[in-house]
């Protein structure tokens, strides 16, 4: 048995908040976490909407039913999406990096790149997504925000970390009551120091979720 790959056409969904007329001074690409959908995720980004920002939430290409019994995928069954799994992971990564590249090209088609700042925010699983896009994508963001998740393990010295180190601004965000993220934080900060990455650490009194006040502070 031999494994093969072909490239097929696929329709991707994304949600926007803010001006689409080219007047935005700031473009935010915000990637949701595991089992979320872009539309629901966007509700938590409303505090960023001040008329100067175009916030864009791409939706992962892989959707699935959540907590639904086999054969009972009715209208009440909740749906989520995931950016990837361990299965065929390199192909999945390549696909979503290309997807965000294409989305960014579309958004910048009528905007002067030199006039707009680009922020890439990733929450939970989405943090690995935006980090990989920052390393392998065509457009380097001005500000990378990793919320509730470390850098992907394969980003290391000589394997992509240089692209992250060169970014103008990197923010790490962890909720004070996000137990898993807090437990992983000391080792991650040691790793970032070894990589020579300059960053600002933000914490808030909450768990594994976005926080409105922290979002506003990051946007300043």
PDB file of N, CA, C and O in Angstrom, residues 1 3 17 23 31-32 44 51 55 64 68-69 73-74 81 84 101 142 167-169 171 175 179 181-182 196 201 210:
ATOM      1  N   UNK A   1       0.849  -1.194   0.000  1.00  0.00           N
ATOM      2  CA  UNK A   1       0.000   0.000   0.000  1.00  0.00           C
ATOM      3  C   UNK A   1       0.880   1.238   0.000  1.00  0.00           C
ATOM      4  O   UNK A   1       1.833   1.328   0.776  1.00  0.00           O
ATOM      5  N   UNK A   3       0.937   5.590   0.112  1.00  0.00           N
ATOM      6  CA  UNK A   3       0.183   6.809   0.451  1.00  0.00           C
ATOM      7  C   UNK A   3       0.491   7.891  -0.561  1.00  0.00           C
ATOM      8  O   UNK A   3       1.632   8.082  -0.972  1.00  0.00           O
ATOM      9  N   UNK A  17     -14.744  41.834  11.667  1.00  0.00           N
ATOM     10  CA  UNK A  17     -15.335  42.866  12.504  1.00  0.00           C
ATOM     11  C   UNK A  17     -14.503  44.120  12.287  1.00  0.00           C
ATOM     12  O   UNK A  17     -13.285  44.086  12.410  1.00  0.00           O
ATOM     13  N   UNK A  23      -9.758  51.569   5.267  1.00  0.00           N
ATOM     14  CA  UNK A  23      -9.404  52.666   6.174  1.00  0.00           C
ATOM     15  C   UNK A  23      -8.776  52.184   7.479  1.00  0.00           C
ATOM     16  O   UNK A  23      -8.268  53.002   8.249  1.00  0.00           O
ATOM     17  N   UNK A  31      -6.800  33.547  15.499  1.00  0.00           N
ATOM     18  CA  UNK A  31      -7.087  32.128  15.279  1.00  0.00           C
ATOM     19  C   UNK A  31      -7.635  31.483  16.547  1.00  0.00           C
ATOM     20  O   UNK A  31      -7.017  31.567  17.616  1.00  0.00           O
ATOM     21  N   UNK A  32      -8.783  30.836  16.413  1.00  0.00           N
ATOM     22  CA  UNK A  32      -9.486  30.237  17.533  1.00  0.00           C
ATOM     23  C   UNK A  32      -8.789  28.983  18.043  1.00  0.00           C
ATOM     24  O   UNK A  32      -7.863  28.453  17.428  1.00  0.00           O
ATOM     25  N   UNK A  44     -15.776  37.186  21.422  1.00  0.00           N
ATOM     26  CA  UNK A  44     -14.848  37.561  22.487  1.00  0.00           C
ATOM     27  C   UNK A  44     -13.863  38.636  22.040  1.00  0.00           C
ATOM     28  O   UNK A  44     -13.117  39.171  22.876  1.00  0.00           O
ATOM     29  N   UNK A  51     -13.168  50.963  15.500  1.00  0.00           N
ATOM     30  CA  UNK A  51     -13.235  51.691  14.242  1.00  0.00           C
ATOM     31  C   UNK A  51     -11.909  51.803  13.523  1.00  0.00           C
ATOM     32  O   UNK A  51     -11.879  52.130  12.329  1.00  0.00           O
ATOM     33  N   UNK A  55     -10.666  43.233  12.435  1.00  0.00           N
ATOM     34  CA  UNK A  55     -10.394  41.964  13.105  1.00  0.00           C
ATOM     35  C   UNK A  55     -10.928  40.841  12.239  1.00  0.00           C
ATOM     36  O   UNK A  55     -12.094  40.863  11.819  1.00  0.00           O
ATOM     37  N   UNK A  64     -16.047  19.110  13.174  1.00  0.00           N
ATOM     38  CA  UNK A  64     -16.507  17.833  13.712  1.00  0.00           C
ATOM     39  C   UNK A  64     -17.615  18.089  14.729  1.00  0.00           C
ATOM     40  O   UNK A  64     -17.766  19.193  15.246  1.00  0.00           O
ATOM     41  N   UNK A  68     -21.380  14.327  20.683  1.00  0.00           N
ATOM     42  CA  UNK A  68     -22.592  13.837  20.028  1.00  0.00           C
ATOM     43  C   UNK A  68     -22.482  12.335  19.851  1.00  0.00           C
ATOM     44  O   UNK A  68     -21.456  11.817  19.413  1.00  0.00           O
ATOM     45  N   UNK A  69     -23.506  11.622  20.190  1.00  0.00           N
ATOM     46  CA  UNK A  69     -23.498  10.176  20.079  1.00  0.00           C
ATOM     47  C   UNK A  69     -23.577   9.761  18.605  1.00  0.00           C
ATOM     48  O   UNK A  69     -24.217  10.436  17.804  1.00  0.00           O
ATOM     49  N   UNK A  73     -26.471  13.055  15.042  1.00  0.00           N
ATOM     50  CA  UNK A  73     -25.938  14.357  14.669  1.00  0.00           C
ATOM     51  C   UNK A  73     -27.076  15.238  14.171  1.00  0.00           C
ATOM     52  O   UNK A  73     -27.141  15.635  13.011  1.00  0.00           O
ATOM     53  N   UNK A  74     -27.991  15.544  15.053  1.00  0.00           N
ATOM     54  CA  UNK A  74     -29.156  16.340  14.699  1.00  0.00           C
ATOM     55  C   UNK A  74     -28.868  17.824  14.755  1.00  0.00           C
ATOM     56  O   UNK A  74     -27.731  18.256  14.944  1.00  0.00           O
ATOM     57  N   UNK A  81     -14.239  23.048  15.419  1.00  0.00           N
ATOM     58  CA  UNK A  81     -13.240  22.880  14.356  1.00  0.00           C
ATOM     59  C   UNK A  81     -11.856  22.747  14.980  1.00  0.00           C
ATOM     60  O   UNK A  81     -11.610  23.213  16.098  1.00  0.00           O
ATOM     61  N   UNK A  84      -5.628  21.069  13.219  1.00  0.00           N
ATOM     62  CA  UNK A  84      -4.880  19.891  12.795  1.00  0.00           C
ATOM     63  C   UNK A  84      -4.998  18.818  13.864  1.00  0.00           C
ATOM     64  O   UNK A  84      -5.471  19.058  14.972  1.00  0.00           O
ATOM     65  N   UNK A 101      -2.061  32.665   4.481  1.00  0.00           N
ATOM     66  CA  UNK A 101      -1.378  33.498   3.491  1.00  0.00           C
ATOM     67  C   UNK A 101      -2.362  34.043   2.462  1.00  0.00           C
ATOM     68  O   UNK A 101      -2.361  35.238   2.143  1.00  0.00           O
ATOM     69  N   UNK A 142       3.509  42.214  12.704  1.00  0.00           N
ATOM     70  CA  UNK A 142       4.249  43.155  13.537  1.00  0.00           C
ATOM     71  C   UNK A 142       4.172  42.773  15.014  1.00  0.00           C
ATOM     72  O   UNK A 142       5.064  43.115  15.789  1.00  0.00           O
ATOM     73  N   UNK A 167      10.621  39.423  15.038  1.00  0.00           N
ATOM     74  CA  UNK A 167       9.378  40.170  15.101  1.00  0.00           C
ATOM     75  C   UNK A 167       9.517  41.382  16.016  1.00  0.00           C
ATOM     76  O   UNK A 167      10.235  41.348  17.014  1.00  0.00           O
ATOM     77  N   UNK A 168       8.799  42.429  15.689  1.00  0.00           N
ATOM     78  CA  UNK A 168       8.912  43.672  16.455  1.00  0.00           C
ATOM     79  C   UNK A 168       8.375  43.521  17.868  1.00  0.00           C
ATOM     80  O   UNK A 168       8.852  44.169  18.799  1.00  0.00           O
ATOM     81  N   UNK A 169       7.354  42.690  18.032  1.00  0.00           N
ATOM     82  CA  UNK A 169       6.697  42.608  19.340  1.00  0.00           C
ATOM     83  C   UNK A 169       6.097  41.221  19.527  1.00  0.00           C
ATOM     84  O   UNK A 169       5.404  40.718  18.637  1.00  0.00           O
ATOM     85  N   UNK A 171       3.984  38.918  22.554  1.00  0.00           N
ATOM     86  CA  UNK A 171       3.297  38.924  23.841  1.00  0.00           C
ATOM     87  C   UNK A 171       2.882  37.506  24.201  1.00  0.00           C
ATOM     88  O   UNK A 171       2.379  36.763  23.352  1.00  0.00           O
ATOM     89  N   UNK A 175      -3.768  33.079  31.760  1.00  0.00           N
ATOM     90  CA  UNK A 175      -4.683  33.350  32.856  1.00  0.00           C
ATOM     91  C   UNK A 175      -4.141  32.813  34.165  1.00  0.00           C
ATOM     92  O   UNK A 175      -3.559  31.715  34.211  1.00  0.00           O
ATOM     93  N   UNK A 179      -4.839  26.444  34.879  1.00  0.00           N
ATOM     94  CA  UNK A 179      -3.900  25.540  35.550  1.00  0.00           C
ATOM     95  C   UNK A 179      -2.891  24.913  34.600  1.00  0.00           C
ATOM     96  O   UNK A 179      -1.688  24.874  34.882  1.00  0.00           O
ATOM     97  N   UNK A 181      -1.851  25.895  31.600  1.00  0.00           N
ATOM     98  CA  UNK A 181      -0.922  26.886  31.049  1.00  0.00           C
ATOM     99  C   UNK A 181       0.059  27.366  32.110  1.00  0.00           C
ATOM    100  O   UNK A 181       1.246  27.578  31.828  1.00  0.00           O
ATOM    101  N   UNK A 182      -0.416  27.534  33.337  1.00  0.00           N
ATOM    102  CA  UNK A 182       0.472  27.977  34.421  1.00  0.00           C
ATOM    103  C   UNK A 182       1.532  26.930  34.727  1.00  0.00           C
ATOM    104  O   UNK A 182       2.697  27.260  34.977  1.00  0.00           O
ATOM    105  N   UNK A 196      16.536  33.367  22.916  1.00  0.00           N
ATOM    106  CA  UNK A 196      16.862  34.777  22.785  1.00  0.00           C
ATOM    107  C   UNK A 196      15.670  35.627  22.394  1.00  0.00           C
ATOM    108  O   UNK A 196      15.831  36.705  21.811  1.00  0.00           O
ATOM    109  N   UNK A 201       5.214  39.398  29.112  1.00  0.00           N
ATOM    110  CA  UNK A 201       4.279  38.443  29.708  1.00  0.00           C
ATOM    111  C   UNK A 201       3.107  39.188  30.330  1.00  0.00           C
ATOM    112  O   UNK A 201       3.296  40.111  31.124  1.00  0.00           O
ATOM    113  N   UNK A 210     -10.328  34.190  26.609  1.00  0.00           N
ATOM    114  CA  UNK A 210      -9.892  35.549  26.321  1.00  0.00           C
ATOM    115  C   UNK A 210     -10.437  36.494  27.380  1.00  0.00           C
ATOM    116  O   UNK A 210     -11.502  36.259  27.950  1.00  0.00           O
TER     117      UNK A 210
END
